[in-house]
């Protein structure tokens, strides 16, 4: 049985809700900074802990599905999803099996929609299989039955990919570049995504980067990411050119 945690709603039953799903071997605590930002922006939140290393995606979807539906039933507005890493794949399975009536938008941070090249390399390693469990074996680039059977998404998806890495071995030698040290930028992309952006952050850094917060909220509100902001140096140069003209 999944361990599920609901945050108290602060803004009443008529506001939009956001379901937050962490990645494999993660915890809801990792999404707390982003959750706090969402709550300050007026979203009700459900930040879910689930047994990511013990069950395959289809069983995890059955675990979290009833709690998500219960959360959605207490709101009159749309139900969005904000996910990190494998949490984005879980969201797709949940939506395919228990789609909320007022499904809103989905933001995926560092989700390996095309599979993980690291999982390809490690899938036959005993330590990897023991630690990451059955869901870890579903992260390979050759889609398993559960993911391959998903219909193309007919809802709005915003993909945020990181293009900085902390682990030089995986970042330089094991993953195609650019990557976030765990997932390549190319693997994050989804054919039916609505919008896409990259952030100068590592895989875990995506969870605390101010640009992640800003872009997540922008997509939830408008269905689009904000254009990349020019570098400060470029702004200063432009001011200088205008002053000289």
PDB file of C-alpha atoms in Angstrom:
ATOM      1  CA  UNK A   1       0.000   0.000   0.000  1.00  0.00           C
ATOM      2  CA  UNK A   2       1.444   3.354  -0.981  1.00  0.00           C
ATOM      3  CA  UNK A   3       2.154   5.930   1.681  1.00  0.00           C
ATOM      4  CA  UNK A   4       0.115   8.954   0.620  1.00  0.00           C
ATOM      5  CA  UNK A   5       0.217  12.415   2.079  1.00  0.00           C
ATOM      6  CA  UNK A   6      -2.201  15.244   1.440  1.00  0.00           C
ATOM      7  CA  UNK A   7      -1.279  18.799   2.272  1.00  0.00           C
ATOM      8  CA  UNK A   8      -4.045  20.883   3.849  1.00  0.00           C
ATOM      9  CA  UNK A   9      -5.753  23.120   1.327  1.00  0.00           C
ATOM     10  CA  UNK A  10      -5.360  26.787   2.144  1.00  0.00           C
ATOM     11  CA  UNK A  11      -7.260  28.461  -0.634  1.00  0.00           C
ATOM     12  CA  UNK A  12     -10.707  26.893  -0.641  1.00  0.00           C
ATOM     13  CA  UNK A  13     -12.443  24.316  -2.851  1.00  0.00           C
ATOM     14  CA  UNK A  14     -12.821  26.447  -6.001  1.00  0.00           C
ATOM     15  CA  UNK A  15      -9.138  26.797  -6.870  1.00  0.00           C
ATOM     16  CA  UNK A  16      -7.134  24.617  -9.183  1.00  0.00           C
ATOM     17  CA  UNK A  17      -5.319  21.675  -7.654  1.00  0.00           C
ATOM     18  CA  UNK A  18      -1.860  20.304  -8.365  1.00  0.00           C
ATOM     19  CA  UNK A  19      -0.799  16.688  -7.837  1.00  0.00           C
ATOM     20  CA  UNK A  20       2.962  16.405  -7.273  1.00  0.00           C
ATOM     21  CA  UNK A  21       4.717  13.119  -8.032  1.00  0.00           C
ATOM     22  CA  UNK A  22       8.385  12.514  -7.165  1.00  0.00           C
ATOM     23  CA  UNK A  23      10.716  10.244  -9.111  1.00  0.00           C
ATOM     24  CA  UNK A  24      12.100   6.793  -8.436  1.00  0.00           C
ATOM     25  CA  UNK A  25      13.839   6.493  -5.059  1.00  0.00           C
ATOM     26  CA  UNK A  26      12.549   9.980  -4.243  1.00  0.00           C
ATOM     27  CA  UNK A  27      10.299  11.351  -1.527  1.00  0.00           C
ATOM     28  CA  UNK A  28       7.615  14.006  -1.426  1.00  0.00           C
ATOM     29  CA  UNK A  29       9.981  16.062   0.737  1.00  0.00           C
ATOM     30  CA  UNK A  30      12.081  16.727  -2.365  1.00  0.00           C
ATOM     31  CA  UNK A  31       9.136  18.493  -3.988  1.00  0.00           C
ATOM     32  CA  UNK A  32       8.322  20.568  -0.909  1.00  0.00           C
ATOM     33  CA  UNK A  33      10.044  23.784  -2.131  1.00  0.00           C
ATOM     34  CA  UNK A  34       8.099  23.670  -5.385  1.00  0.00           C
ATOM     35  CA  UNK A  35       4.926  22.751  -3.510  1.00  0.00           C
ATOM     36  CA  UNK A  36       5.299  25.759  -1.213  1.00  0.00           C
ATOM     37  CA  UNK A  37       5.687  28.028  -4.231  1.00  0.00           C
ATOM     38  CA  UNK A  38       2.559  26.580  -5.832  1.00  0.00           C
ATOM     39  CA  UNK A  39       0.566  27.083  -2.654  1.00  0.00           C
ATOM     40  CA  UNK A  40       1.698  30.707  -2.435  1.00  0.00           C
ATOM     41  CA  UNK A  41       0.397  31.121  -5.992  1.00  0.00           C
ATOM     42  CA  UNK A  42      -3.032  29.889  -4.918  1.00  0.00           C
ATOM     43  CA  UNK A  43      -2.976  26.222  -5.944  1.00  0.00           C
ATOM     44  CA  UNK A  44      -4.252  23.490  -3.646  1.00  0.00           C
ATOM     45  CA  UNK A  45      -1.707  20.667  -3.565  1.00  0.00           C
ATOM     46  CA  UNK A  46      -1.455  16.931  -3.115  1.00  0.00           C
ATOM     47  CA  UNK A  47       2.172  15.870  -2.661  1.00  0.00           C
ATOM     48  CA  UNK A  48       2.252  12.092  -2.866  1.00  0.00           C
ATOM     49  CA  UNK A  49       4.701   9.580  -1.391  1.00  0.00           C
ATOM     50  CA  UNK A  50       4.577   6.207  -3.113  1.00  0.00           C
ATOM     51  CA  UNK A  51       6.628   3.013  -3.056  1.00  0.00           C
ATOM     52  CA  UNK A  52       8.608   3.821  -6.172  1.00  0.00           C
ATOM     53  CA  UNK A  53      11.219   1.064  -5.742  1.00  0.00           C
ATOM     54  CA  UNK A  54       8.889  -1.789  -4.884  1.00  0.00           C
ATOM     55  CA  UNK A  55       6.295  -1.982  -7.663  1.00  0.00           C
ATOM     56  CA  UNK A  56       5.982  -1.491 -11.422  1.00  0.00           C
ATOM     57  CA  UNK A  57       4.318   1.619 -12.803  1.00  0.00           C
ATOM     58  CA  UNK A  58       0.944  -0.008 -13.394  1.00  0.00           C
ATOM     59  CA  UNK A  59       0.646  -1.095  -9.757  1.00  0.00           C
ATOM     60  CA  UNK A  60       1.899   2.257  -8.505  1.00  0.00           C
ATOM     61  CA  UNK A  61      -0.843   3.899 -10.562  1.00  0.00           C
ATOM     62  CA  UNK A  62      -3.425   1.729  -8.833  1.00  0.00           C
ATOM     63  CA  UNK A  63      -1.981   2.724  -5.445  1.00  0.00           C
ATOM     64  CA  UNK A  64      -2.047   6.481  -5.968  1.00  0.00           C
ATOM     65  CA  UNK A  65      -5.117   6.649  -8.200  1.00  0.00           C
ATOM     66  CA  UNK A  66      -7.858   6.594  -5.527  1.00  0.00           C
ATOM     67  CA  UNK A  67      -6.178   9.308  -3.456  1.00  0.00           C
ATOM     68  CA  UNK A  68      -5.772  11.515  -6.523  1.00  0.00           C
ATOM     69  CA  UNK A  69      -9.432  11.025  -7.446  1.00  0.00           C
ATOM     70  CA  UNK A  70     -10.473  11.869  -3.896  1.00  0.00           C
ATOM     71  CA  UNK A  71      -8.363  15.046  -4.026  1.00  0.00           C
ATOM     72  CA  UNK A  72      -9.885  15.999  -7.376  1.00  0.00           C
ATOM     73  CA  UNK A  73     -13.370  15.421  -6.019  1.00  0.00           C
ATOM     74  CA  UNK A  74     -12.843  18.109  -3.375  1.00  0.00           C
ATOM     75  CA  UNK A  75     -12.067  20.818  -5.927  1.00  0.00           C
ATOM     76  CA  UNK A  76     -14.167  22.605  -8.510  1.00  0.00           C
ATOM     77  CA  UNK A  77     -11.244  23.727 -10.665  1.00  0.00           C
ATOM     78  CA  UNK A  78      -8.858  21.827 -12.957  1.00  0.00           C
ATOM     79  CA  UNK A  79      -6.468  19.187 -11.645  1.00  0.00           C
ATOM     80  CA  UNK A  80      -2.904  19.664 -12.838  1.00  0.00           C
ATOM     81  CA  UNK A  81       0.128  17.405 -12.403  1.00  0.00           C
ATOM     82  CA  UNK A  82       3.680  18.550 -11.657  1.00  0.00           C
ATOM     83  CA  UNK A  83       6.166  15.700 -11.785  1.00  0.00           C
ATOM     84  CA  UNK A  84       9.857  14.939 -11.478  1.00  0.00           C
ATOM     85  CA  UNK A  85      11.727  12.211 -13.339  1.00  0.00           C
ATOM     86  CA  UNK A  86       9.805   8.899 -13.286  1.00  0.00           C
ATOM     87  CA  UNK A  87       6.876  10.723 -11.707  1.00  0.00           C
ATOM     88  CA  UNK A  88       6.027  12.004 -15.176  1.00  0.00           C
ATOM     89  CA  UNK A  89       5.733   8.453 -16.504  1.00  0.00           C
ATOM     90  CA  UNK A  90       3.566   7.534 -13.531  1.00  0.00           C
ATOM     91  CA  UNK A  91       1.323  10.533 -14.235  1.00  0.00           C
ATOM     92  CA  UNK A  92       0.806   9.336 -17.803  1.00  0.00           C
ATOM     93  CA  UNK A  93      -0.195   5.875 -16.588  1.00  0.00           C
ATOM     94  CA  UNK A  94      -2.513   7.326 -13.911  1.00  0.00           C
ATOM     95  CA  UNK A  95      -4.219   9.601 -16.428  1.00  0.00           C
ATOM     96  CA  UNK A  96      -4.666   6.728 -18.877  1.00  0.00           C
ATOM     97  CA  UNK A  97      -6.339   4.603 -16.197  1.00  0.00           C
ATOM     98  CA  UNK A  98      -8.059   7.095 -13.870  1.00  0.00           C
ATOM     99  CA  UNK A  99      -8.320  10.357 -15.753  1.00  0.00           C
ATOM    100  CA  UNK A 100      -9.714  13.200 -13.617  1.00  0.00           C
ATOM    101  CA  UNK A 101     -12.858  14.727 -15.107  1.00  0.00           C
ATOM    102  CA  UNK A 102     -11.329  18.202 -15.026  1.00  0.00           C
ATOM    103  CA  UNK A 103      -7.819  17.271 -16.074  1.00  0.00           C
ATOM    104  CA  UNK A 104      -5.674  20.345 -16.510  1.00  0.00           C
ATOM    105  CA  UNK A 105      -2.052  20.537 -17.574  1.00  0.00           C
ATOM    106  CA  UNK A 106       1.004  18.381 -16.861  1.00  0.00           C
ATOM    107  CA  UNK A 107       4.519  19.678 -16.202  1.00  0.00           C
ATOM    108  CA  UNK A 108       7.359  17.167 -16.407  1.00  0.00           C
ATOM    109  CA  UNK A 109      10.767  18.016 -14.949  1.00  0.00           C
ATOM    110  CA  UNK A 110      13.550  15.722 -16.147  1.00  0.00           C
ATOM    111  CA  UNK A 111      11.179  12.906 -17.123  1.00  0.00           C
ATOM    112  CA  UNK A 112      12.766  10.175 -19.296  1.00  0.00           C
ATOM    113  CA  UNK A 113       9.914   9.990 -21.798  1.00  0.00           C
ATOM    114  CA  UNK A 114      12.238   8.320 -24.287  1.00  0.00           C
ATOM    115  CA  UNK A 115      13.761   6.085 -21.634  1.00  0.00           C
ATOM    116  CA  UNK A 116      17.031   6.310 -19.760  1.00  0.00           C
ATOM    117  CA  UNK A 117      20.326   5.370 -21.365  1.00  0.00           C
ATOM    118  CA  UNK A 118      21.660   4.769 -17.845  1.00  0.00           C
ATOM    119  CA  UNK A 119      18.925   2.193 -17.265  1.00  0.00           C
ATOM    120  CA  UNK A 120      19.942   0.513 -20.514  1.00  0.00           C
ATOM    121  CA  UNK A 121      23.493   0.128 -19.236  1.00  0.00           C
ATOM    122  CA  UNK A 122      22.585  -0.931 -15.707  1.00  0.00           C
ATOM    123  CA  UNK A 123      19.482  -3.089 -16.165  1.00  0.00           C
ATOM    124  CA  UNK A 124      21.455  -6.324 -15.883  1.00  0.00           C
ATOM    125  CA  UNK A 125      23.475  -5.203 -12.869  1.00  0.00           C
ATOM    126  CA  UNK A 126      22.264  -6.923  -9.722  1.00  0.00           C
ATOM    127  CA  UNK A 127      22.694  -3.889  -7.466  1.00  0.00           C
ATOM    128  CA  UNK A 128      20.639  -1.710  -9.812  1.00  0.00           C
ATOM    129  CA  UNK A 129      17.863  -4.291 -10.051  1.00  0.00           C
ATOM    130  CA  UNK A 130      17.777  -4.783  -6.292  1.00  0.00           C
ATOM    131  CA  UNK A 131      17.705  -1.070  -5.451  1.00  0.00           C
ATOM    132  CA  UNK A 132      15.425   0.340  -8.135  1.00  0.00           C
ATOM    133  CA  UNK A 133      13.111  -2.649  -8.363  1.00  0.00           C
ATOM    134  CA  UNK A 134      10.587  -3.409 -11.103  1.00  0.00           C
ATOM    135  CA  UNK A 135       9.939   0.236 -12.008  1.00  0.00           C
ATOM    136  CA  UNK A 136      13.650   0.737 -12.597  1.00  0.00           C
ATOM    137  CA  UNK A 137      13.519  -1.916 -15.300  1.00  0.00           C
ATOM    138  CA  UNK A 138      10.704   0.001 -17.016  1.00  0.00           C
ATOM    139  CA  UNK A 139      12.934   3.036 -17.554  1.00  0.00           C
ATOM    140  CA  UNK A 140      14.934   1.570 -20.435  1.00  0.00           C
ATOM    141  CA  UNK A 141      14.798   3.152 -23.886  1.00  0.00           C
ATOM    142  CA  UNK A 142      12.985   0.119 -25.292  1.00  0.00           C
ATOM    143  CA  UNK A 143       9.491   0.734 -23.950  1.00  0.00           C
ATOM    144  CA  UNK A 144       7.883  -2.047 -21.963  1.00  0.00           C
ATOM    145  CA  UNK A 145       4.268  -3.085 -22.431  1.00  0.00           C
ATOM    146  CA  UNK A 146       2.809  -0.606 -19.930  1.00  0.00           C
ATOM    147  CA  UNK A 147       4.386   2.467 -21.506  1.00  0.00           C
ATOM    148  CA  UNK A 148       4.135   1.230 -25.091  1.00  0.00           C
ATOM    149  CA  UNK A 149       0.378   0.709 -24.681  1.00  0.00           C
ATOM    150  CA  UNK A 150      -0.292   4.327 -23.685  1.00  0.00           C
ATOM    151  CA  UNK A 151      -2.266   6.314 -26.233  1.00  0.00           C
ATOM    152  CA  UNK A 152      -0.765   9.621 -27.391  1.00  0.00           C
ATOM    153  CA  UNK A 153      -1.550  12.278 -24.811  1.00  0.00           C
ATOM    154  CA  UNK A 154      -4.502  14.529 -25.730  1.00  0.00           C
ATOM    155  CA  UNK A 155      -3.830  16.962 -22.873  1.00  0.00           C
ATOM    156  CA  UNK A 156      -1.327  19.784 -22.501  1.00  0.00           C
ATOM    157  CA  UNK A 157       2.175  18.732 -21.464  1.00  0.00           C
ATOM    158  CA  UNK A 158       5.070  21.049 -20.717  1.00  0.00           C
ATOM    159  CA  UNK A 159       8.520  19.450 -20.648  1.00  0.00           C
ATOM    160  CA  UNK A 160      11.405  20.995 -18.682  1.00  0.00           C
ATOM    161  CA  UNK A 161      14.843  19.451 -19.218  1.00  0.00           C
ATOM    162  CA  UNK A 162      18.066  20.175 -17.359  1.00  0.00           C
ATOM    163  CA  UNK A 163      21.294  20.653 -19.312  1.00  0.00           C
ATOM    164  CA  UNK A 164      23.878  20.696 -16.522  1.00  0.00           C
ATOM    165  CA  UNK A 165      25.352  17.716 -14.674  1.00  0.00           C
ATOM    166  CA  UNK A 166      27.232  17.104 -11.451  1.00  0.00           C
ATOM    167  CA  UNK A 167      28.356  13.526 -12.090  1.00  0.00           C
ATOM    168  CA  UNK A 168      31.143  13.712 -14.717  1.00  0.00           C
ATOM    169  CA  UNK A 169      31.098   9.977 -15.439  1.00  0.00           C
ATOM    170  CA  UNK A 170      27.444   9.786 -16.476  1.00  0.00           C
ATOM    171  CA  UNK A 171      27.357  13.320 -17.838  1.00  0.00           C
ATOM    172  CA  UNK A 172      30.436  12.970 -20.049  1.00  0.00           C
ATOM    173  CA  UNK A 173      30.651   9.276 -20.899  1.00  0.00           C
ATOM    174  CA  UNK A 174      27.336   7.475 -20.361  1.00  0.00           C
ATOM    175  CA  UNK A 175      24.674   9.894 -21.572  1.00  0.00           C
ATOM    176  CA  UNK A 176      24.209  11.773 -24.834  1.00  0.00           C
ATOM    177  CA  UNK A 177      24.881  15.472 -24.388  1.00  0.00           C
ATOM    178  CA  UNK A 178      23.353  17.756 -23.328  1.00  0.00           C
ATOM    179  CA  UNK A 179      22.012  16.028 -20.225  1.00  0.00           C
ATOM    180  CA  UNK A 180      21.270  16.622 -16.548  1.00  0.00           C
ATOM    181  CA  UNK A 181      23.500  13.804 -15.294  1.00  0.00           C
ATOM    182  CA  UNK A 182      20.618  11.319 -15.233  1.00  0.00           C
ATOM    183  CA  UNK A 183      18.502  11.980 -18.319  1.00  0.00           C
ATOM    184  CA  UNK A 184      19.476  13.396 -21.700  1.00  0.00           C
ATOM    185  CA  UNK A 185      17.668  16.463 -22.985  1.00  0.00           C
ATOM    186  CA  UNK A 186      16.561  14.508 -26.043  1.00  0.00           C
ATOM    187  CA  UNK A 187      15.075  11.734 -23.907  1.00  0.00           C
ATOM    188  CA  UNK A 188      12.926  14.229 -22.021  1.00  0.00           C
ATOM    189  CA  UNK A 189      11.082  15.204 -25.185  1.00  0.00           C
ATOM    190  CA  UNK A 190       7.663  13.774 -25.990  1.00  0.00           C
ATOM    191  CA  UNK A 191       6.162  13.819 -29.464  1.00  0.00           C
ATOM    192  CA  UNK A 192       2.866  15.273 -28.257  1.00  0.00           C
ATOM    193  CA  UNK A 193       4.304  17.814 -25.817  1.00  0.00           C
ATOM    194  CA  UNK A 194       2.737  21.258 -25.979  1.00  0.00           C
ATOM    195  CA  UNK A 195       5.845  23.233 -25.041  1.00  0.00           C
ATOM    196  CA  UNK A 196       9.430  22.562 -24.101  1.00  0.00           C
ATOM    197  CA  UNK A 197      12.270  24.426 -22.410  1.00  0.00           C
ATOM    198  CA  UNK A 198      15.698  23.751 -20.937  1.00  0.00           C
ATOM    199  CA  UNK A 199      17.150  25.036 -17.674  1.00  0.00           C
ATOM    200  CA  UNK A 200      20.775  25.267 -16.558  1.00  0.00           C
ATOM    201  CA  UNK A 201      20.259  22.725 -13.776  1.00  0.00           C
ATOM    202  CA  UNK A 202      21.127  19.150 -12.890  1.00  0.00           C
ATOM    203  CA  UNK A 203      18.532  16.404 -12.475  1.00  0.00           C
ATOM    204  CA  UNK A 204      17.977  17.124  -8.781  1.00  0.00           C
ATOM    205  CA  UNK A 205      18.700  20.820  -9.260  1.00  0.00           C
ATOM    206  CA  UNK A 206      15.519  21.082 -11.328  1.00  0.00           C
ATOM    207  CA  UNK A 207      13.581  20.747  -8.068  1.00  0.00           C
ATOM    208  CA  UNK A 208      15.008  23.896  -6.491  1.00  0.00           C
ATOM    209  CA  UNK A 209      15.960  26.124  -9.397  1.00  0.00           C
ATOM    210  CA  UNK A 210      14.061  29.457  -9.448  1.00  0.00           C
ATOM    211  CA  UNK A 211      13.539  29.143 -13.187  1.00  0.00           C
ATOM    212  CA  UNK A 212      11.844  25.769 -12.639  1.00  0.00           C
ATOM    213  CA  UNK A 213       9.410  27.432 -10.267  1.00  0.00           C
ATOM    214  CA  UNK A 214       8.717  30.311 -12.629  1.00  0.00           C
ATOM    215  CA  UNK A 215       8.300  28.163 -15.722  1.00  0.00           C
ATOM    216  CA  UNK A 216       6.149  25.572 -13.968  1.00  0.00           C
ATOM    217  CA  UNK A 217       3.696  28.231 -12.821  1.00  0.00           C
ATOM    218  CA  UNK A 218       3.739  29.920 -16.235  1.00  0.00           C
ATOM    219  CA  UNK A 219       2.781  26.684 -17.974  1.00  0.00           C
ATOM    220  CA  UNK A 220       0.066  25.821 -15.458  1.00  0.00           C
ATOM    221  CA  UNK A 221      -1.506  29.249 -15.949  1.00  0.00           C
ATOM    222  CA  UNK A 222      -1.091  29.753 -19.702  1.00  0.00           C
ATOM    223  CA  UNK A 223      -0.130  26.479 -21.337  1.00  0.00           C
ATOM    224  CA  UNK A 224       3.193  27.984 -22.446  1.00  0.00           C
ATOM    225  CA  UNK A 225       6.625  28.570 -20.993  1.00  0.00           C
ATOM    226  CA  UNK A 226       8.036  32.074 -20.792  1.00  0.00           C
ATOM    227  CA  UNK A 227      10.671  32.989 -23.400  1.00  0.00           C
ATOM    228  CA  UNK A 228      14.220  32.597 -22.157  1.00  0.00           C
ATOM    229  CA  UNK A 229      15.405  35.712 -20.407  1.00  0.00           C
ATOM    230  CA  UNK A 230      18.440  37.425 -21.974  1.00  0.00           C
ATOM    231  CA  UNK A 231      21.689  37.284 -20.078  1.00  0.00           C
ATOM    232  CA  UNK A 232      22.436  40.289 -17.915  1.00  0.00           C
ATOM    233  CA  UNK A 233      25.489  40.980 -20.054  1.00  0.00           C
ATOM    234  CA  UNK A 234      23.292  41.186 -23.126  1.00  0.00           C
ATOM    235  CA  UNK A 235      20.889  43.530 -21.382  1.00  0.00           C
ATOM    236  CA  UNK A 236      23.726  45.835 -20.355  1.00  0.00           C
ATOM    237  CA  UNK A 237      25.097  45.789 -23.898  1.00  0.00           C
ATOM    238  CA  UNK A 238      21.699  46.673 -25.326  1.00  0.00           C
ATOM    239  CA  UNK A 239      21.352  49.577 -22.876  1.00  0.00           C
ATOM    240  CA  UNK A 240      24.783  50.797 -23.968  1.00  0.00           C
ATOM    241  CA  UNK A 241      23.860  50.619 -27.657  1.00  0.00           C
ATOM    242  CA  UNK A 242      20.665  52.554 -27.110  1.00  0.00           C
ATOM    243  CA  UNK A 243      22.465  55.184 -25.057  1.00  0.00           C
ATOM    244  CA  UNK A 244      25.051  55.636 -27.807  1.00  0.00           C
ATOM    245  CA  UNK A 245      22.466  55.970 -30.570  1.00  0.00           C
TER     246      UNK A 245
END
